[in-house]
Amino acid sequence: SQQGEEDPQALSIQEGENATMNCSYKTSINNLQWYRQNSGRGLVHLILIRSNEREKHSGRLRVTLDTSKKSSSLLITASRAADTASYFCATDAWSGGGADGLTFGKGTHLIIQP
Amino acid sequence: SAVISQKPSRDICQRGTSLTIQCQVDSQVTMMFWYRQQPGQSLTLIATANQGSEATYESGFVIDKFPISRPNLTFSTLTVSNMSPEDSSIYLCSVRGLAGTADGTDTQYFGPGTRLTVL
């Protein structure tokens, strides 16, 4: 079953605007990873944030993590048409003793209007 | 990141038949996983492919339906057996545990996926 929810499920903005997507999860995690998927293709890894980190940047991406609220956000600044894609958060509860994969949220479909 | 390839990239199959999907990584990895993405849905973990031993399956997935092999640290196969239209999905291979990455062994990378349609 899904770990959590992404909010919003769909987002349409104008090129150049900022896009913010939120992710909530239910259990304790070791890290949270954000991915992009274009048109049902493979997933592109965007950023990983560990449970002891609160904010992380990568180019135009900014990710925050609030473990007390079990939530994360992904901000894309100065959006471009090429950013149109589905974005997923995935939580990792890797314990080191088991074989755990990632648990994915439902995703946000982002459309950038030219 | 590692280069992950999957074969076939897509296939159309008849119900009752089986399809084996291959996943090849260009470097040795600690862990390999298989995920399913049903149309319009998110990803669900099927199983962890363990080298030299039986795969570890998530709840709702069984070995008879999704047998998995992992003969070495760079290759794995997933078979979708006795297919029905409900098996139509994208199947994705994923790896973690790459030497030399900034995030150590935690980042998971995904292959391009295999799009399966069952008629």
XYZ file of C-alpha atoms in Angstrom:
233
model
C 0.000 0.000 0.000
C 1.111 3.581 -0.568
C 3.114 5.215 2.210
C 1.491 8.586 1.791
C -0.028 11.214 -0.353
C 1.193 13.884 -2.701
C -0.537 17.195 -2.817
C -1.738 18.431 -5.199
C -2.471 15.502 -7.507
C -2.254 17.854 -10.477
C -0.739 21.316 -10.879
C -0.758 23.626 -13.882
C 1.297 26.827 -13.853
C 2.808 29.313 -16.276
C 6.392 29.018 -17.405
C 8.670 30.995 -15.127
C 6.526 30.529 -12.039
C 7.518 28.403 -9.073
C 5.935 25.000 -8.478
C 5.520 23.501 -5.026
C 4.540 19.902 -4.373
C 3.959 18.346 -0.988
C 4.325 14.800 0.257
C 3.130 13.231 3.471
C 4.076 9.843 4.860
C 3.083 7.643 7.749
C 6.043 5.841 9.289
C 9.546 6.693 10.464
C 12.019 6.959 7.632
C 15.756 6.961 6.986
C 15.495 9.172 3.944
C 13.052 10.510 1.395
C 13.746 10.649 -2.332
C 12.074 12.654 -5.083
C 11.764 11.383 -8.642
C 10.534 12.711 -11.977
C 8.796 10.601 -14.601
C 8.120 11.805 -18.120
C 5.185 10.233 -19.967
C 5.338 6.776 -18.350
C 9.051 6.341 -18.909
C 11.673 5.422 -16.336
C 12.159 7.433 -13.178
C 14.843 10.089 -12.916
C 16.286 10.554 -9.441
C 16.153 14.217 -8.389
C 17.258 14.484 -4.801
C 17.640 12.507 -1.587
C 17.143 14.069 1.831
C 18.053 12.207 4.991
C 15.938 12.132 8.134
C 18.446 14.333 9.979
C 18.381 17.009 7.258
C 15.815 19.781 6.988
C 16.549 21.324 3.632
C 18.507 20.457 0.517
C 19.143 22.230 -2.771
C 20.063 21.020 -6.219
C 20.034 23.594 -9.017
C 16.457 24.903 -9.302
C 15.189 22.302 -6.835
C 14.678 22.838 -3.135
C 13.478 20.057 -0.868
C 12.425 20.375 2.736
C 11.724 17.663 5.270
C 9.755 17.959 8.496
C 9.952 14.656 10.334
C 7.725 15.899 13.153
C 4.917 16.424 10.645
C 6.001 13.509 8.453
C 5.978 15.725 5.409
C 8.253 16.963 2.652
C 7.999 19.561 -0.074
C 9.625 19.952 -3.469
C 9.992 23.445 -4.891
C 10.932 23.979 -8.523
C 11.885 27.579 -9.182
C 11.644 29.404 -12.516
C 9.768 26.511 -14.114
C 10.332 25.522 -17.745
C 8.194 23.617 -20.227
C 10.635 20.712 -19.900
C 9.663 20.386 -16.226
C 6.281 19.021 -17.314
C 6.203 15.543 -15.787
C 4.914 13.492 -12.882
C 6.790 13.894 -9.619
C 6.900 11.217 -6.938
C 8.188 11.142 -3.421
C 9.407 7.833 -2.053
C 10.337 6.937 1.474
C 13.087 4.593 2.527
C 12.739 2.762 5.801
C 15.924 0.804 5.245
C 16.806 -0.878 8.500
C 20.081 -2.472 7.476
C 18.812 -5.848 8.500
C 16.069 -6.360 5.967
C 15.491 -5.980 2.259
C 13.322 -2.889 2.005
C 12.605 -1.035 -1.188
C 10.996 2.360 -1.509
C 7.380 3.182 -0.756
C 5.965 5.668 -3.229
C 3.372 8.381 -2.932
C 0.676 8.773 -5.565
C 2.504 11.520 -7.428
C 1.829 15.042 -8.656
C 1.301 15.656 -12.347
C 2.882 19.023 -13.166
C 2.037 20.887 -16.368
C 4.020 23.976 -17.326
C 2.115 26.217 -19.722
C 4.355 28.061 -22.215
C 24.670 6.963 -11.499
C 24.655 3.459 -12.964
C 23.403 2.694 -16.439
C 20.483 0.310 -16.147
C 18.997 -1.365 -19.184
C 15.885 -3.486 -19.490
C 14.793 -5.864 -22.198
C 12.321 -5.824 -23.777
C 11.321 -2.169 -23.646
C 7.753 -3.138 -24.468
C 5.754 -6.170 -25.446
C 2.221 -7.208 -26.284
C 1.352 -10.689 -25.058
C -1.573 -13.058 -25.101
C -3.259 -14.077 -21.876
C -1.992 -17.307 -20.381
C 1.541 -16.831 -21.650
C 4.650 -15.771 -19.715
C 7.202 -13.024 -20.294
C 10.690 -12.722 -18.851
C 12.103 -9.220 -18.375
C 15.839 -8.734 -18.078
C 17.636 -6.041 -16.093
C 21.331 -5.361 -16.679
C 23.462 -2.884 -14.726
C 26.828 -1.613 -15.919
C 28.396 -1.920 -12.462
C 28.062 -4.161 -9.461
C 25.279 -3.248 -7.087
C 24.333 -4.411 -3.662
C 20.604 -4.587 -4.114
C 18.163 -4.946 -6.988
C 14.413 -4.487 -6.841
C 11.436 -4.950 -9.123
C 8.485 -2.550 -9.159
C 5.173 -2.462 -10.988
C 3.364 0.665 -12.171
C -0.186 0.033 -13.263
C -1.725 2.483 -15.761
C -2.094 5.950 -14.254
C -0.857 4.741 -10.871
C 2.211 5.065 -8.720
C 4.897 2.435 -8.232
C 4.506 -0.641 -6.047
C 7.386 -2.813 -4.910
C 7.067 -6.418 -6.098
C 10.175 -7.940 -4.568
C 13.835 -7.641 -3.729
C 16.066 -9.786 -5.919
C 18.613 -11.520 -3.717
C 21.771 -12.901 -5.196
C 22.077 -16.608 -4.654
C 18.812 -17.003 -2.775
C 15.091 -16.681 -3.208
C 13.665 -13.217 -3.747
C 11.862 -11.443 -0.916
C 8.291 -10.669 -1.995
C 6.001 -7.925 -0.803
C 2.528 -8.679 0.413
C 0.257 -9.469 -2.523
C 3.003 -10.837 -4.757
C 3.999 -14.507 -4.938
C 6.871 -16.432 -6.423
C 4.679 -18.617 -8.629
C 3.324 -15.543 -10.397
C 6.504 -13.445 -10.427
C 9.573 -15.705 -10.292
C 12.789 -13.711 -10.004
C 16.388 -14.667 -10.580
C 19.592 -12.868 -9.696
C 22.601 -14.903 -10.702
C 25.181 -12.160 -10.074
C 25.634 -8.562 -8.910
C 24.767 -6.958 -12.252
C 21.833 -8.943 -13.645
C 18.314 -9.968 -12.692
C 15.201 -11.284 -14.398
C 11.516 -11.000 -13.564
C 9.021 -13.379 -15.139
C 5.352 -12.519 -15.308
C 3.627 -15.911 -15.472
C 0.242 -16.970 -16.782
C -0.554 -13.404 -17.731
C -3.966 -11.777 -17.659
C -5.016 -8.277 -18.793
C -4.677 -7.130 -15.158
C -0.920 -7.656 -15.486
C -0.707 -4.869 -18.059
C 1.717 -2.450 -16.426
C 5.141 -0.928 -16.602
C 7.681 -3.112 -14.821
C 10.751 -1.316 -13.517
C 14.058 -2.582 -12.250
C 15.788 -0.548 -9.555
C 19.192 -0.736 -7.900
C 20.909 0.652 -4.843
C 24.371 0.338 -3.454
C 26.596 1.946 -6.081
C 30.182 2.646 -5.233
C 31.321 6.226 -5.737
C 28.016 8.085 -5.426
C 27.672 11.123 -3.181
C 24.791 9.568 -1.276
C 26.521 6.336 -0.593
C 24.349 3.272 -0.735
C 20.928 4.900 -0.167
C 20.043 6.384 -3.546
C 17.911 4.120 -5.716
C 18.164 4.328 -9.484
C 15.611 3.038 -11.930
C 15.784 1.426 -15.317
C 13.737 2.682 -18.275
C 10.941 0.188 -17.628
C 9.215 -2.507 -19.655
C 5.734 -1.637 -20.864
C 3.638 -4.805 -20.949
C 0.229 -5.076 -22.549
C -1.726 -8.309 -22.142
C -4.583 -8.955 -24.536
